[in-house]
Coordinates of C-alpha atoms in Angstrom, one line a residue:
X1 CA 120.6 165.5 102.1
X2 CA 118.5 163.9 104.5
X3 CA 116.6 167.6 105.4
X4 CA 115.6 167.9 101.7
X5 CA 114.8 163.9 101.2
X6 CA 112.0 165.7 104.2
X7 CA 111.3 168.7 102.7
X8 CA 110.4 166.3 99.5
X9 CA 108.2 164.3 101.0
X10 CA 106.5 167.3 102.7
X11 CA 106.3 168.5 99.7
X12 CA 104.5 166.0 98.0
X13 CA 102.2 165.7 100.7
X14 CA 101.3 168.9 101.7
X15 CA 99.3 171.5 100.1
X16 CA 102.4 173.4 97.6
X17 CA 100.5 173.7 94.0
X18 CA 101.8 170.6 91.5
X19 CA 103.0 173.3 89.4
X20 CA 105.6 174.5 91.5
X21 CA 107.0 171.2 92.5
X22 CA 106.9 170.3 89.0
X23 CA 108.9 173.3 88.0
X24 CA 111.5 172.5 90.6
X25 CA 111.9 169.1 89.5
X26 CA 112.7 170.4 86.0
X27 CA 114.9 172.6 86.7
X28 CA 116.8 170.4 89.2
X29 CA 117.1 168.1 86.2
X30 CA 118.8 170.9 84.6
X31 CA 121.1 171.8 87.3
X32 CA 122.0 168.2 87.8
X33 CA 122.7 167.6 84.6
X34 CA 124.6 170.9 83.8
X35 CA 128.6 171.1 85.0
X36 CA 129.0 173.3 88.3
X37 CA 132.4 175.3 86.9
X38 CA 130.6 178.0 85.4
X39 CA 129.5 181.3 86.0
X40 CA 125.7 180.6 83.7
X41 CA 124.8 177.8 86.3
X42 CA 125.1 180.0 89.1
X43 CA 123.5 182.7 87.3
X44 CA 120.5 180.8 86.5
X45 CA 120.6 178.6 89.6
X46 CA 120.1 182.1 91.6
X47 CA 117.5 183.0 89.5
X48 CA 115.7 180.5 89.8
X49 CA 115.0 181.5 92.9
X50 CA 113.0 184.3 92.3
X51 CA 110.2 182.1 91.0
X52 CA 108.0 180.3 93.0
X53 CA 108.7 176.6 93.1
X54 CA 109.6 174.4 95.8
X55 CA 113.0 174.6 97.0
X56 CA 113.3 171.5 98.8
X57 CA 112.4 169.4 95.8
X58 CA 114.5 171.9 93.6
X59 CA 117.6 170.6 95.9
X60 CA 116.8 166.9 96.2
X61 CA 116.5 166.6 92.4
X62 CA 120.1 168.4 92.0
X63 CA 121.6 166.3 94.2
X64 CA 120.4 162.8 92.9
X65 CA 120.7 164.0 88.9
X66 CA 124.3 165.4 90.2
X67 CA 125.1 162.1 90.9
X68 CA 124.7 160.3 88.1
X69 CA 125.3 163.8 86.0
X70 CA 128.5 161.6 84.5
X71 CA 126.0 159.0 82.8
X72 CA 125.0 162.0 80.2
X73 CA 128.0 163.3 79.6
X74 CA 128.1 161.3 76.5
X75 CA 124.4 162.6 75.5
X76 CA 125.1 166.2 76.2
X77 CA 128.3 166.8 74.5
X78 CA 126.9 165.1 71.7
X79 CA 123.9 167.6 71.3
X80 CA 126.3 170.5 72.6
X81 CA 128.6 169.9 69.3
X82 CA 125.7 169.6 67.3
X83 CA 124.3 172.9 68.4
X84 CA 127.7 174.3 68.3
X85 CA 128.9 173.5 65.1
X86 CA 125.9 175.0 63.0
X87 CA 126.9 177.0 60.4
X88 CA 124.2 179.8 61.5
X89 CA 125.7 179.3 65.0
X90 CA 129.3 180.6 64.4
X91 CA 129.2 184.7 64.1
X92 CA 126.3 184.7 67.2
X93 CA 129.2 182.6 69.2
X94 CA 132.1 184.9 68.3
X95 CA 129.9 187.4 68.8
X96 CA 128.7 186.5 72.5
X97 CA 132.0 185.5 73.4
X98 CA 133.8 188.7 72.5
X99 CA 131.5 190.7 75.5
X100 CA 133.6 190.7 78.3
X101 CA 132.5 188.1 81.4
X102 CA 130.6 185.8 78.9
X103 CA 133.4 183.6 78.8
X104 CA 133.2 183.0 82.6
X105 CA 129.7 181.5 81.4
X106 CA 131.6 178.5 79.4
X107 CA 128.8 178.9 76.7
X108 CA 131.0 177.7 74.2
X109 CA 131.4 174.6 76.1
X110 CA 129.9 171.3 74.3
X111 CA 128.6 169.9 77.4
X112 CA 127.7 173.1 79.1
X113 CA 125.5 174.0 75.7
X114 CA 124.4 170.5 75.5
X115 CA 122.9 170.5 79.0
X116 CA 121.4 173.9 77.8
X117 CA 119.8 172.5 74.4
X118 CA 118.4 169.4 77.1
X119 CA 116.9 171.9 78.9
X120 CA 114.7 173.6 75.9
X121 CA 114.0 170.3 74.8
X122 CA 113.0 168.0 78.2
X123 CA 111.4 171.3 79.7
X124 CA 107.5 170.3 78.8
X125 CA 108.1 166.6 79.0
X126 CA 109.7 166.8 82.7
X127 CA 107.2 169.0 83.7
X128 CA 104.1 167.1 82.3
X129 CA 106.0 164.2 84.1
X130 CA 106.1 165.2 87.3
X131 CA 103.0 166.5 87.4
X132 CA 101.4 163.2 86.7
X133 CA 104.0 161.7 89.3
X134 CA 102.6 164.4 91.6
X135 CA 99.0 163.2 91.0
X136 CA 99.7 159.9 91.5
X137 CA 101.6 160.1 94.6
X138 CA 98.5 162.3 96.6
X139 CA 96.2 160.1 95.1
X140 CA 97.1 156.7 95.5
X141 CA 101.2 156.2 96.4
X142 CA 101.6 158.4 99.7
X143 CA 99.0 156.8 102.0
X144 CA 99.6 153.7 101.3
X145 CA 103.4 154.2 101.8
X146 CA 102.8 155.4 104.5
X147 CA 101.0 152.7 106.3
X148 CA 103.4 149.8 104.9
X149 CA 104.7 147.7 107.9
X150 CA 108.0 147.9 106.8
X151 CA 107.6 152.1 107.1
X152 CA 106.2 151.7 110.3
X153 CA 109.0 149.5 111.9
X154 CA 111.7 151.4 110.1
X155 CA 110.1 154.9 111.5
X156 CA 110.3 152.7 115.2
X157 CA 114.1 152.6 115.1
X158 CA 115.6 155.0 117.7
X159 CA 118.1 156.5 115.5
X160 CA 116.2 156.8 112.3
X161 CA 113.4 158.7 114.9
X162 CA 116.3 161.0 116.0
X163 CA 117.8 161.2 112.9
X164 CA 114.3 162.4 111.3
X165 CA 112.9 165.0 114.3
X166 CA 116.7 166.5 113.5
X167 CA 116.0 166.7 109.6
X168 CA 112.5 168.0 110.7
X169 CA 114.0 171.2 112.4
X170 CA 115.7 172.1 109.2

């Protein structure tokens, strides 16, 4: 956790295009968001990997939406039963679900679709989003974070100092 709470920062630092760390952070919205018990999360999880976007923001932004992934639940299975119980939405299902393996995906899952119909929808907004937090951050947030006090004397302590030059090597 700590090596990509680094590889973030780095990240928004350094020179990776907005774009990609954008991407990544809408993506690990999605894989946040979506349940882990199914075979279309590792499916697009790997290829997402194949593009370019920054992997260490990709990771940190999993982790912390994983966490509070439960909050949603509520949201998404809402918006999954919605999409599922379209008229127009019934022979496509039966359809897709009759090839074998596409079960393994859990597409007919409310929360697993819900998370799905999130992603199509918060795709443009999280992007434009994090591109403007992106901006800000190389602007105007990052230097001046960097040279609070507090930082400073937190960076001082021998075991954060050990504990970061460890996440660095990662």
């Amino acid at each position: 956790m700590l090596g990509a709470f680094v590889k973030f920062i780095r990240a928004m630092s350094s020179n990776t295009a907005p774009a990609e760390i954008a991407h990544a952070f809408a993506w690990g919205v999605f894989f946040g968001l979506m349940p882990k018990n199914n075979a279309l999360w590792y499916i697009l999880f790997v290829l997402v990997f194949f593009l370019r976007i920054q992997r260490g923001v990709l990771s940190l932004t999993t982790i912390i939406v994983g966490i509070f992934a439960y909050l949603a639940d509520p949201l998404l299975d809402t918006i999954g039963c919605w999409i599922l119980t379209r008229d127009y939405m019934q022979a496509p299902m039966i359809k897709v679900m009759n090839i074998p393996f596409v079960a393994f995906t859990k597409i007919n899952n409310s929360i697993v679709m819900g998370s799905l119909g999130f992603l199509i929808l918060s795709y443009i907004p999280l992007f434009l989003f994090s591109m403007l937090f992106t901006f800000l951050w190389r602007r105007y947030l990052g230097a001046k974070l960097k040279n609070l006090k507090i930082v400073k004397m937190f960076g001082k302590i021998p075991l954060v100092r050990k504990i970061t030059d460890l996440a660095q090597e990662f």
